[in-house]
Amino acid sequence: MSSYLLNRRLFQVALAAGLAMSTTLAPAQTNPVAGGVLNAIINPEPPSLNLALQQVQSTQIVASKIYESLLIYTQKLQPTPGLARAWTMSDDRLTYTFQLQRGVRWHDGKPFSSADVVFTYKKILANTARAKALMENVADVIATDPDTVVFKLKQPYSAFLYAFDIGGGAILPKHLYDVPTELGRNPYNNAPIGTGPFKFSKWERGSHIELVRNNDYWRQGLPYLDGITYRVIPDAASRRVALEQDTVQQAVASDLEPIDGPRLRKLPTLTVSTAGSEYWAPLQWIEMNNSIAPFNDKRFRQAVMHAIDREFVVNKIFFGLGSVATGPINHMTRFYDPNVKQYPYDPKLAAKLLDEMGLVADSNGVRVRTTFIPMPYGEAYRRFGEYLKLSLGKVGIAVTIENVDVGTWVKRMGDGDYQMVANGVFQYGDPAIGVARTYLSTNIRKGVAFTNTSQYRNPKVDELFLKAATVPDQERQALYSEIQRILVEDVPVAWIVDAQQPVYLSKRVQNANITALGAAGSYAEAWLLKK
């Protein structure tokens, strides 16, 4: 067996200290202080606290304090110890052996072991959308002793060590889930038992979710906080006021309207950080249904790109919370390549491309009529829809906006029942996990959203994605660079924003946002300055 080398010396120091590595150090001005309850906004209220059933952001933010996964990711996207204290990879890259932390107990006092990991992956996660890409490459998961788990792969999978985040890899207690009860009906889904630094206390629907300190946490001396209370505040203005008045000490991007960002960033009582988006690396775009005219002609899709002033969108609609996307890979994600074809704002060039297609304007100046479904997540997305209608209208593309609820948005996108629809997805640290799913022709699956719902087909792109997922890391950049060049020429979707997910924290909150998962980190090391 050959060791998977991150930085073994730093790795061992972190283990000796009982701490997962992070890229942010505790504040130099004082030592951590134990005690206090962090009050945070949660919006919308989670549908469930079982991460195997729900991976929506609100579930991840709360449940990441209760459950744990095998690995944690630094803000430089380095895998570091979680429930796994060490790991090795075989020379043929087909066997990964994880040594588990010792002395870990579930919140109900039962011992944690390799049996829980094997059960979770083989019986629970193998059937979830998030773990699908990983488990399709896994031949078997074996517990060789109570502290050791071995993953046997069918073929090399270069993104393997990036598939163990809390959202897709939370470990569940076998003794509570290996039961006849259907997974979706298990009573522990909403009263979870984990191994994390905080224990579930109570959930008053429509009001708050209360977590308390796990006094038997395996990382000695942690957590510092007595607890975390997540408060459900339906109104956006009320959420902003609660943060301004220190009723709550944390909010994340989805809790607030982007228009409030500049004002909040000026408050002396708050820190606002865009660190912690690295693993998610959200990218927002416009899906264009490649299976119907005129979207089946890449000249039309290129014209759409040139007709949108994306700098304006970033700065005036999302108020600087992101940067202009250059293609299918967010600039924070591994193997990003900026050296691709550019699409500057150029309505004249957009019109020229439409002329080449023979799309002649009628007496009203309309060449094509189409529809657009904005993302149903607040005022900024509605404003973007209005902007898109205005911009495309200037080049003869008449847009009718269809505002729908979240359920309808997801269903129509998954069913291909749209012409243009706004979308945004996470990239999960590696293109093989979070990018390929959008463009592989084998991932055109009617009824399933967040797959290849634009119905783009390119055998060369399929071939390159499949190869890039299996070759060693040093060979992957060339493949992903070629993928980016091809996709940016074909424009299967109109990439708009490499988005950011700022975390708004009271300056009393220390050492909270320290991993690549931001507010979905464990917060084991977070603490509060005394008032």
Coordinates of C-alpha atoms in Angstrom, one line a residue:
M1 CA 0.0 0.0 0.0
S2 CA 1.2 3.5 -0.8
S3 CA 0.2 6.3 1.5
Y4 CA -2.0 9.1 0.2
L5 CA 0.2 12.1 1.0
L6 CA -1.4 15.4 1.9
N7 CA 1.3 16.8 4.2
R8 CA 1.9 13.9 6.6
R9 CA 3.7 16.0 9.2
L10 CA 0.9 18.6 9.5
F11 CA -1.6 15.7 9.3
Q12 CA 0.0 14.0 12.4
V13 CA 0.2 17.2 14.3
A14 CA -3.5 17.8 13.7
L15 CA -4.3 14.3 14.9
A16 CA -2.1 14.6 18.0
A17 CA -4.0 17.8 18.9
G18 CA -7.3 16.1 18.3
L19 CA -8.2 18.8 15.8
A20 CA -9.1 18.7 12.1
M21 CA -6.9 20.9 10.1
S22 CA -8.3 24.2 9.0
T23 CA -7.1 27.2 7.1
T24 CA -8.2 29.8 9.7
L25 CA -6.4 30.1 13.0
A26 CA -8.0 31.1 16.3
P27 CA -7.9 34.9 16.8
A28 CA -4.5 36.0 18.2
Q29 CA -6.0 38.5 20.6
T30 CA -7.4 36.0 23.0
N31 CA -7.8 32.3 23.8
P32 CA -11.0 30.4 23.1
V33 CA -13.6 30.8 25.8
A34 CA -16.1 28.0 26.6
G35 CA -19.8 28.8 27.0
G36 CA -22.6 30.7 25.4
V37 CA -25.3 29.9 22.8
L38 CA -24.9 30.9 19.2
N39 CA -28.2 32.1 17.7
A40 CA -28.4 31.7 13.9
I41 CA -31.0 32.2 11.2
I42 CA -32.2 29.1 9.3
N43 CA -34.1 29.8 6.1
P44 CA -36.1 28.1 4.8
E45 CA -36.9 25.7 7.6
P46 CA -35.4 22.3 6.8
P47 CA -37.8 19.6 5.5
S48 CA -35.8 17.0 7.5
L49 CA -32.6 16.6 9.5
N50 CA -31.5 13.4 7.9
L51 CA -28.8 14.2 5.3
A52 CA -29.4 10.9 3.5
L53 CA -32.9 12.1 2.7
Q54 CA -32.3 15.8 2.2
Q55 CA -29.2 17.7 1.0
V56 CA -30.8 21.1 0.8
Q57 CA -28.7 23.9 2.3
S58 CA -30.8 24.4 5.4
T59 CA -30.6 20.7 6.3
Q60 CA -26.9 20.7 5.8
I61 CA -26.3 23.8 7.9
V62 CA -28.1 22.3 10.9
A63 CA -27.3 18.6 10.6
S64 CA -23.6 19.1 10.0
K65 CA -23.3 19.9 13.7
I66 CA -25.0 16.6 14.7
Y67 CA -23.6 14.1 12.1
E68 CA -20.1 13.7 10.9
S69 CA -18.5 12.3 7.7
L70 CA -15.2 10.5 7.2
L71 CA -13.4 13.6 5.9
I72 CA -13.3 17.4 6.3
Y73 CA -12.1 19.8 3.6
T74 CA -10.0 22.9 4.1
Q75 CA -10.6 26.1 2.3
K76 CA -7.7 25.0 0.0
L77 CA -9.8 21.9 -0.8
Q78 CA -7.4 19.5 1.0
P79 CA -9.1 16.4 2.5
T80 CA -8.3 16.2 6.2
P81 CA -9.4 13.9 9.1
G82 CA -13.0 13.6 10.2
L83 CA -14.3 10.3 11.5
A84 CA -11.4 8.8 9.6
R85 CA -8.1 9.6 11.3
A86 CA -5.9 8.3 8.4
W87 CA -6.2 6.6 5.1
T88 CA -4.1 4.9 2.4
M89 CA -4.5 4.2 -1.3
S90 CA -3.2 1.1 -3.0
D91 CA -0.7 1.4 -5.9
D92 CA -3.4 0.4 -8.4
R93 CA -5.7 3.1 -7.0
L94 CA -8.5 0.5 -6.5
T95 CA -8.3 0.1 -2.7
Y96 CA -8.7 2.8 -0.1
T97 CA -8.3 1.9 3.6
F98 CA -9.6 4.2 6.3
Q99 CA -8.5 4.1 9.9
L100 CA -11.3 5.4 12.1
Q101 CA -11.1 7.6 15.1
R102 CA -11.1 5.7 18.4
G103 CA -13.3 6.3 21.4
V104 CA -16.2 7.8 19.3
R105 CA -19.7 7.3 20.7
W106 CA -23.1 8.1 19.3
H107 CA -25.2 10.6 21.2
D108 CA -27.2 7.8 22.9
G109 CA -23.9 6.4 24.3
K110 CA -23.6 3.4 21.9
P111 CA -20.0 3.0 20.4
F112 CA -19.3 4.0 16.8
S113 CA -17.5 1.5 14.7
S114 CA -16.7 0.5 11.1
A115 CA -20.0 -1.4 11.0
D116 CA -21.8 2.0 11.0
V117 CA -19.8 3.2 8.0
V118 CA -20.4 0.0 6.0
F119 CA -24.1 0.0 6.8
T120 CA -24.4 3.7 5.9
Y121 CA -22.7 3.4 2.5
K122 CA -24.1 0.0 1.4
K123 CA -27.7 0.3 2.7
I124 CA -28.4 4.0 2.8
L125 CA -26.1 6.3 0.7
A126 CA -25.9 3.9 -2.2
N127 CA -29.5 4.8 -2.9
T128 CA -29.1 8.6 -2.7
A129 CA -28.6 11.1 -5.5
R130 CA -25.5 12.7 -3.9
A131 CA -23.6 9.4 -3.4
K132 CA -24.6 7.9 -6.7
A133 CA -21.4 8.9 -8.6
L134 CA -19.2 7.5 -5.8
M135 CA -21.1 4.2 -5.3
E136 CA -21.3 3.5 -9.0
N137 CA -17.5 3.1 -8.8
V138 CA -17.4 1.0 -5.6
A139 CA -17.4 -2.7 -5.8
D140 CA -17.6 -3.3 -2.1
V141 CA -17.2 -1.6 1.3
I142 CA -15.7 -3.9 4.0
A143 CA -15.1 -3.6 7.7
T144 CA -11.9 -5.5 8.4
D145 CA -12.0 -4.7 12.1
P146 CA -14.0 -2.3 14.3
D147 CA -11.6 0.6 13.5
T148 CA -11.0 -0.1 9.8
V149 CA -13.1 0.3 6.6
V150 CA -11.9 -0.7 3.1
F151 CA -13.5 0.6 -0.1
K152 CA -12.8 -1.6 -3.1
L153 CA -13.3 0.2 -6.4
K154 CA -14.4 -1.3 -9.8
Q155 CA -12.0 1.2 -11.6
P156 CA -9.9 4.1 -10.5
Y157 CA -12.0 7.1 -9.6
S158 CA -9.8 10.2 -9.2
A159 CA -12.5 12.3 -7.4
F160 CA -12.8 9.6 -4.7
L161 CA -11.4 11.6 -1.8
Y162 CA -13.7 14.5 -2.6
A163 CA -16.9 12.6 -2.2
F164 CA -16.9 12.4 1.6
D165 CA -18.4 15.8 2.6
I166 CA -21.1 15.9 5.2
G167 CA -23.8 16.5 2.7
G168 CA -23.2 13.3 0.7
G169 CA -21.4 11.2 3.4
A170 CA -23.0 11.7 6.8
I171 CA -22.6 8.5 8.8
L172 CA -25.8 7.2 10.4
P173 CA -26.1 4.8 13.4
K174 CA -26.7 1.3 12.3
H175 CA -28.4 0.3 15.5
L176 CA -31.1 2.9 14.8
Y177 CA -31.5 2.5 11.1
D178 CA -31.0 -1.2 10.4
V179 CA -34.6 -1.7 11.3
P180 CA -37.8 -2.7 9.3
T181 CA -39.1 0.9 9.4
E182 CA -38.9 2.6 6.0
L183 CA -36.0 5.1 5.9
G184 CA -38.3 8.0 5.2
R185 CA -40.5 7.1 8.3
N186 CA -37.7 6.6 10.8
P187 CA -38.5 8.7 13.9
Y188 CA -34.8 9.6 14.2
N189 CA -34.9 11.6 10.9
N190 CA -36.1 14.6 12.8
A191 CA -34.7 13.8 16.2
P192 CA -31.2 12.7 15.0
I193 CA -28.5 10.8 16.9
G194 CA -25.1 11.5 15.5
T195 CA -21.4 11.6 16.7
G196 CA -20.9 15.4 16.2
P197 CA -20.1 18.1 18.6
F198 CA -23.7 19.1 19.2
K199 CA -26.7 17.0 20.2
F200 CA -30.3 17.5 19.0
S201 CA -32.5 18.9 21.8
K202 CA -35.8 20.0 20.3
W203 CA -37.5 21.3 17.2
E204 CA -40.5 23.6 17.4
R205 CA -41.8 23.8 13.9
G206 CA -42.0 27.3 12.6
S207 CA -40.0 28.6 15.5
H208 CA -36.5 27.1 16.2
I209 CA -34.3 24.1 16.3
E210 CA -32.2 23.8 19.4
L211 CA -28.8 21.9 19.6
V212 CA -26.8 21.5 22.9
R213 CA -23.2 20.7 23.7
N214 CA -22.1 17.1 23.4
N215 CA -20.2 16.7 26.6
D216 CA -18.8 13.3 25.5
Y217 CA -17.5 14.5 22.1
W218 CA -14.4 12.5 21.0
R219 CA -12.4 15.6 20.3
Q220 CA -11.2 16.4 23.8
G221 CA -12.1 19.9 25.1
L222 CA -14.6 20.6 22.2
P223 CA -17.0 22.1 21.5
Y224 CA -16.6 25.4 23.2
L225 CA -20.2 26.5 22.7
D226 CA -23.0 25.4 25.0
G227 CA -25.3 25.1 22.1
I228 CA -26.6 26.5 18.8
T229 CA -30.2 27.6 18.3
Y230 CA -31.4 28.0 14.7
R231 CA -34.3 30.5 14.4
V232 CA -36.9 30.3 11.7
I233 CA -37.7 33.9 10.6
P234 CA -40.0 33.8 7.5
D235 CA -39.7 37.5 6.5
A236 CA -36.4 38.7 4.8
A237 CA -36.6 42.2 6.3
S238 CA -37.1 40.7 9.8
R239 CA -34.1 38.5 9.3
R240 CA -31.9 41.5 8.4
V241 CA -33.1 43.4 11.5
A242 CA -32.5 40.4 13.8
L243 CA -28.9 40.3 12.5
E244 CA -28.4 44.1 12.9
Q245 CA -29.8 44.0 16.4
D246 CA -27.7 41.0 17.5
T247 CA -30.8 39.0 18.2
V248 CA -29.0 36.4 16.0
Q249 CA -25.3 36.2 15.4
Q250 CA -25.3 34.4 12.1
A251 CA -26.9 34.5 8.6
V252 CA -25.9 33.1 5.3
A253 CA -26.5 34.2 1.7
S254 CA -29.9 32.6 1.3
D255 CA -31.1 34.3 4.5
L256 CA -30.8 37.8 3.1
E257 CA -31.5 39.6 -0.1
P258 CA -28.3 40.6 -2.0
I259 CA -29.5 44.2 -1.9
D260 CA -28.9 44.2 1.8
G261 CA -25.3 43.1 1.5
P262 CA -23.6 46.5 1.0
R263 CA -25.4 47.9 4.0
L264 CA -24.6 44.9 6.3
R265 CA -20.9 44.9 5.2
K266 CA -20.6 48.4 6.6
L267 CA -21.8 47.5 10.1
P268 CA -19.0 47.6 12.6
T269 CA -20.6 44.8 14.6
L270 CA -20.4 42.2 11.7
T271 CA -17.8 40.3 9.8
V272 CA -18.8 39.2 6.3
S273 CA -16.8 36.5 4.7
T274 CA -17.1 34.8 1.3
A275 CA -14.6 32.1 2.5
G276 CA -16.3 28.8 2.9
S277 CA -17.8 28.6 -0.6
E278 CA -14.8 26.6 -2.0
Y279 CA -16.3 23.1 -1.8
W280 CA -19.8 24.2 -2.9
A281 CA -18.5 26.6 -5.6
P282 CA -22.0 27.5 -6.8
L283 CA -22.4 28.4 -10.4
Q284 CA -25.6 30.0 -11.8
W285 CA -26.7 29.8 -15.4
I286 CA -29.6 29.8 -17.8
E287 CA -30.6 26.3 -19.0
M288 CA -31.6 26.4 -22.7
N289 CA -33.5 23.4 -24.0
N290 CA -31.1 22.0 -26.6
S291 CA -33.7 19.6 -27.9
I292 CA -35.9 22.3 -29.5
A293 CA -35.5 25.1 -32.0
P294 CA -33.9 27.6 -31.9
F295 CA -32.0 26.4 -28.9
N296 CA -30.7 23.4 -30.8
D297 CA -28.4 25.8 -32.8
K298 CA -25.3 26.9 -30.9
R299 CA -25.4 30.2 -32.7
F300 CA -28.6 31.1 -30.9
R301 CA -27.1 30.0 -27.6
Q302 CA -24.0 32.1 -28.3
A303 CA -26.2 35.1 -29.2
V304 CA -27.9 34.8 -25.8
M305 CA -24.5 34.9 -24.1
H306 CA -23.5 38.1 -26.0
A307 CA -26.8 39.8 -25.3
I308 CA -26.4 39.6 -21.5
D309 CA -24.2 42.2 -19.7
R310 CA -23.0 39.7 -17.0
E311 CA -20.9 42.4 -15.3
F312 CA -24.1 44.3 -14.7
V313 CA -25.8 41.2 -13.4
V314 CA -23.0 40.5 -10.9
N315 CA -22.6 44.1 -9.7
K316 CA -26.1 45.5 -9.8
I317 CA -28.4 42.5 -9.3
F318 CA -26.3 40.3 -7.0
F319 CA -24.4 43.3 -5.6
G320 CA -20.9 41.9 -6.1
L321 CA -21.6 38.4 -4.5
G322 CA -19.7 36.6 -7.2
S323 CA -17.8 37.0 -10.5
V324 CA -18.6 36.6 -14.1
A325 CA -18.6 32.9 -15.0
T326 CA -16.2 31.9 -17.8
G327 CA -17.6 28.4 -18.4
P328 CA -18.7 25.2 -16.8
I329 CA -16.2 25.1 -13.9
N330 CA -16.3 27.6 -11.1
H331 CA -13.0 29.4 -10.6
M332 CA -12.7 28.0 -7.1
T333 CA -13.0 24.4 -8.3
R334 CA -10.0 22.2 -9.1
F335 CA -8.9 22.1 -12.8
Y336 CA -10.5 25.4 -13.7
D337 CA -9.0 27.0 -16.8
P338 CA -9.6 30.6 -17.7
N339 CA -8.1 30.3 -21.1
V340 CA -11.3 29.8 -23.0
K341 CA -13.4 31.7 -25.6
Q342 CA -14.8 34.9 -24.1
Y343 CA -18.4 36.2 -24.5
P344 CA -18.2 40.0 -23.9
Y345 CA -21.4 42.0 -23.8
D346 CA -22.0 42.7 -27.5
P347 CA -25.6 43.1 -28.7
K348 CA -24.5 43.8 -32.3
L349 CA -22.6 40.5 -32.4
A350 CA -25.7 38.8 -30.9
A351 CA -27.8 40.3 -33.6
K352 CA -25.4 39.2 -36.3
L353 CA -25.5 35.6 -35.1
L354 CA -29.3 35.7 -35.2
D355 CA -29.1 37.1 -38.7
E356 CA -26.9 34.2 -39.8
M357 CA -29.6 31.8 -38.6
G358 CA -32.2 33.6 -40.8
L359 CA -34.2 34.8 -37.8
V360 CA -35.8 37.9 -39.3
A361 CA -37.5 40.5 -37.1
D362 CA -41.2 41.1 -37.7
S363 CA -42.9 44.5 -37.7
N364 CA -42.6 44.6 -33.9
G365 CA -38.9 43.8 -34.0
V366 CA -39.4 40.3 -32.7
R367 CA -37.4 37.4 -34.3
V368 CA -38.2 34.7 -31.7
R369 CA -40.7 34.4 -28.8
T370 CA -39.6 32.3 -25.8
T371 CA -40.3 31.8 -22.1
F372 CA -38.1 32.0 -19.1
I373 CA -38.6 30.5 -15.6
P374 CA -36.5 32.4 -12.9
M375 CA -35.3 30.6 -9.8
P376 CA -38.0 31.0 -7.1
Y377 CA -35.7 32.2 -4.4
G378 CA -36.3 35.9 -3.8
E379 CA -36.3 39.3 -5.2
A380 CA -32.8 39.2 -6.8
Y381 CA -33.8 36.3 -9.1
R382 CA -37.0 38.1 -10.1
R383 CA -35.0 41.1 -11.0
F384 CA -32.7 39.0 -13.1
G385 CA -35.7 37.7 -15.0
E386 CA -36.8 41.2 -15.7
Y387 CA -33.3 42.2 -16.8
L388 CA -33.1 39.1 -19.1
K389 CA -36.4 40.0 -20.7
L390 CA -35.1 43.6 -21.4
S391 CA -31.7 42.5 -22.7
L392 CA -32.9 39.7 -25.0
G393 CA -35.7 42.0 -26.2
K394 CA -33.1 44.4 -27.6
V395 CA -31.8 41.8 -30.0
G396 CA -35.3 40.6 -31.0
I397 CA -35.8 37.7 -28.6
A398 CA -39.2 38.3 -26.9
V399 CA -39.2 36.7 -23.4
T400 CA -42.3 35.9 -21.4
I401 CA -41.5 35.3 -17.7
E402 CA -43.2 32.4 -15.9
N403 CA -42.9 32.7 -12.1
V404 CA -43.5 29.4 -10.4
D405 CA -43.0 27.9 -6.9
V406 CA -40.0 25.8 -6.0
G407 CA -41.7 22.4 -6.6
T408 CA -43.0 23.4 -10.0
W409 CA -39.5 24.9 -10.9
V410 CA -37.8 21.6 -10.1
K411 CA -40.4 19.5 -11.8
R412 CA -40.5 21.4 -15.1
M413 CA -36.8 21.6 -15.3
G414 CA -36.5 17.8 -14.6
D415 CA -39.2 17.0 -17.1
G416 CA -37.6 19.3 -19.8
D417 CA -40.9 21.3 -19.8
Y418 CA -39.3 24.6 -20.5
Q419 CA -37.5 26.8 -23.1
M420 CA -35.2 28.7 -20.7
V421 CA -35.0 28.2 -17.0
A422 CA -32.6 29.6 -14.4
N423 CA -30.5 27.0 -12.5
G424 CA -27.7 26.9 -10.1
V425 CA -25.7 23.9 -8.8
F426 CA -22.9 23.1 -6.4
Q427 CA -19.6 21.7 -7.8
Y428 CA -18.6 19.7 -4.7
G429 CA -14.8 20.1 -5.0
D430 CA -14.1 18.1 -8.1
P431 CA -15.5 18.3 -11.7
A432 CA -16.1 14.6 -11.8
I433 CA -18.6 15.0 -9.0
G434 CA -20.3 18.3 -9.5
V435 CA -19.7 19.3 -13.2
A436 CA -19.8 16.2 -15.3
R437 CA -23.4 15.4 -14.3
T438 CA -24.7 18.5 -16.2
Y439 CA -23.2 17.6 -19.5
L440 CA -22.9 13.8 -19.8
S441 CA -25.4 12.5 -22.4
T442 CA -25.8 9.4 -20.2
N443 CA -27.2 11.8 -17.5
I444 CA -30.2 12.9 -19.5
R445 CA -32.9 11.5 -17.3
K446 CA -36.4 12.7 -17.7
G447 CA -38.0 13.6 -14.4
V448 CA -34.7 14.2 -12.5
A449 CA -33.6 17.8 -12.0
F450 CA -30.0 18.9 -11.6
T451 CA -28.8 16.4 -14.2
N452 CA -28.3 17.1 -17.9
T453 CA -31.6 18.8 -18.1
S454 CA -30.5 21.0 -21.1
Q455 CA -30.3 17.6 -23.0
Y456 CA -26.9 18.5 -24.5
R457 CA -25.2 15.7 -26.4
N458 CA -21.5 15.5 -27.5
P459 CA -19.8 12.1 -27.6
K460 CA -16.3 13.8 -27.4
V461 CA -17.3 15.5 -24.2
D462 CA -18.7 12.2 -22.8
E463 CA -15.4 10.5 -23.6
L464 CA -13.3 13.3 -22.0
F465 CA -15.3 13.4 -18.8
L466 CA -15.2 9.7 -18.4
K467 CA -11.4 9.6 -18.9
A468 CA -10.8 12.5 -16.6
A469 CA -12.6 10.8 -13.8
T470 CA -10.2 7.8 -13.9
V471 CA -6.7 9.0 -14.8
P472 CA -4.2 10.2 -12.1
D473 CA -4.4 13.8 -11.0
Q474 CA -1.4 14.9 -12.9
E475 CA -3.1 14.0 -16.2
R476 CA -6.5 15.5 -15.4
Q477 CA -5.9 19.2 -16.1
A478 CA -5.3 18.7 -19.8
L479 CA -8.5 16.8 -20.1
Y480 CA -10.6 19.3 -18.2
S481 CA -9.1 22.2 -20.1
E482 CA -10.2 20.5 -23.4
I483 CA -13.6 19.9 -22.0
Q484 CA -13.9 23.6 -21.0
R485 CA -12.8 24.7 -24.5
I486 CA -15.4 22.5 -26.2
L487 CA -18.3 23.4 -23.9
V488 CA -17.6 27.1 -24.0
E489 CA -17.8 26.9 -27.8
D490 CA -21.0 24.9 -27.7
V491 CA -22.7 26.9 -24.9
P492 CA -25.1 24.2 -23.8
V493 CA -26.1 26.6 -21.0
A494 CA -25.5 30.3 -20.6
W495 CA -23.1 30.6 -17.6
I496 CA -23.8 33.8 -15.7
V497 CA -22.3 34.0 -12.2
D498 CA -19.6 32.1 -10.2
A499 CA -21.6 32.8 -7.1
Q500 CA -20.5 33.3 -3.5
Q501 CA -22.2 32.4 -0.3
P502 CA -21.2 34.9 2.3
V503 CA -21.5 34.1 5.9
Y504 CA -22.6 37.1 8.1
L505 CA -21.3 36.8 11.7
S506 CA -21.4 38.9 14.7
K507 CA -17.8 39.9 15.6
R508 CA -18.4 38.1 18.9
V509 CA -18.4 34.8 16.9
Q510 CA -14.9 33.4 16.5
N511 CA -13.5 30.4 14.5
A512 CA -16.8 29.4 13.0
N513 CA -16.4 29.6 9.2
I514 CA -13.1 27.7 8.9
T515 CA -13.7 24.9 6.3
A516 CA -14.6 24.7 2.7
L517 CA -18.2 24.0 3.7
G518 CA -18.7 27.4 5.4
A519 CA -21.7 27.5 7.6
A520 CA -22.1 23.7 7.1
G521 CA -18.9 23.0 9.0
S522 CA -19.2 21.3 12.4
Y523 CA -18.5 24.5 14.5
A524 CA -16.7 22.3 17.0
E525 CA -14.1 25.0 17.3
A526 CA -16.4 28.0 17.2
W527 CA -16.7 30.2 20.3
L528 CA -18.2 33.5 21.5
L529 CA -16.4 36.5 22.9
K530 CA -18.0 37.7 26.1
K531 CA -20.2 40.7 25.9

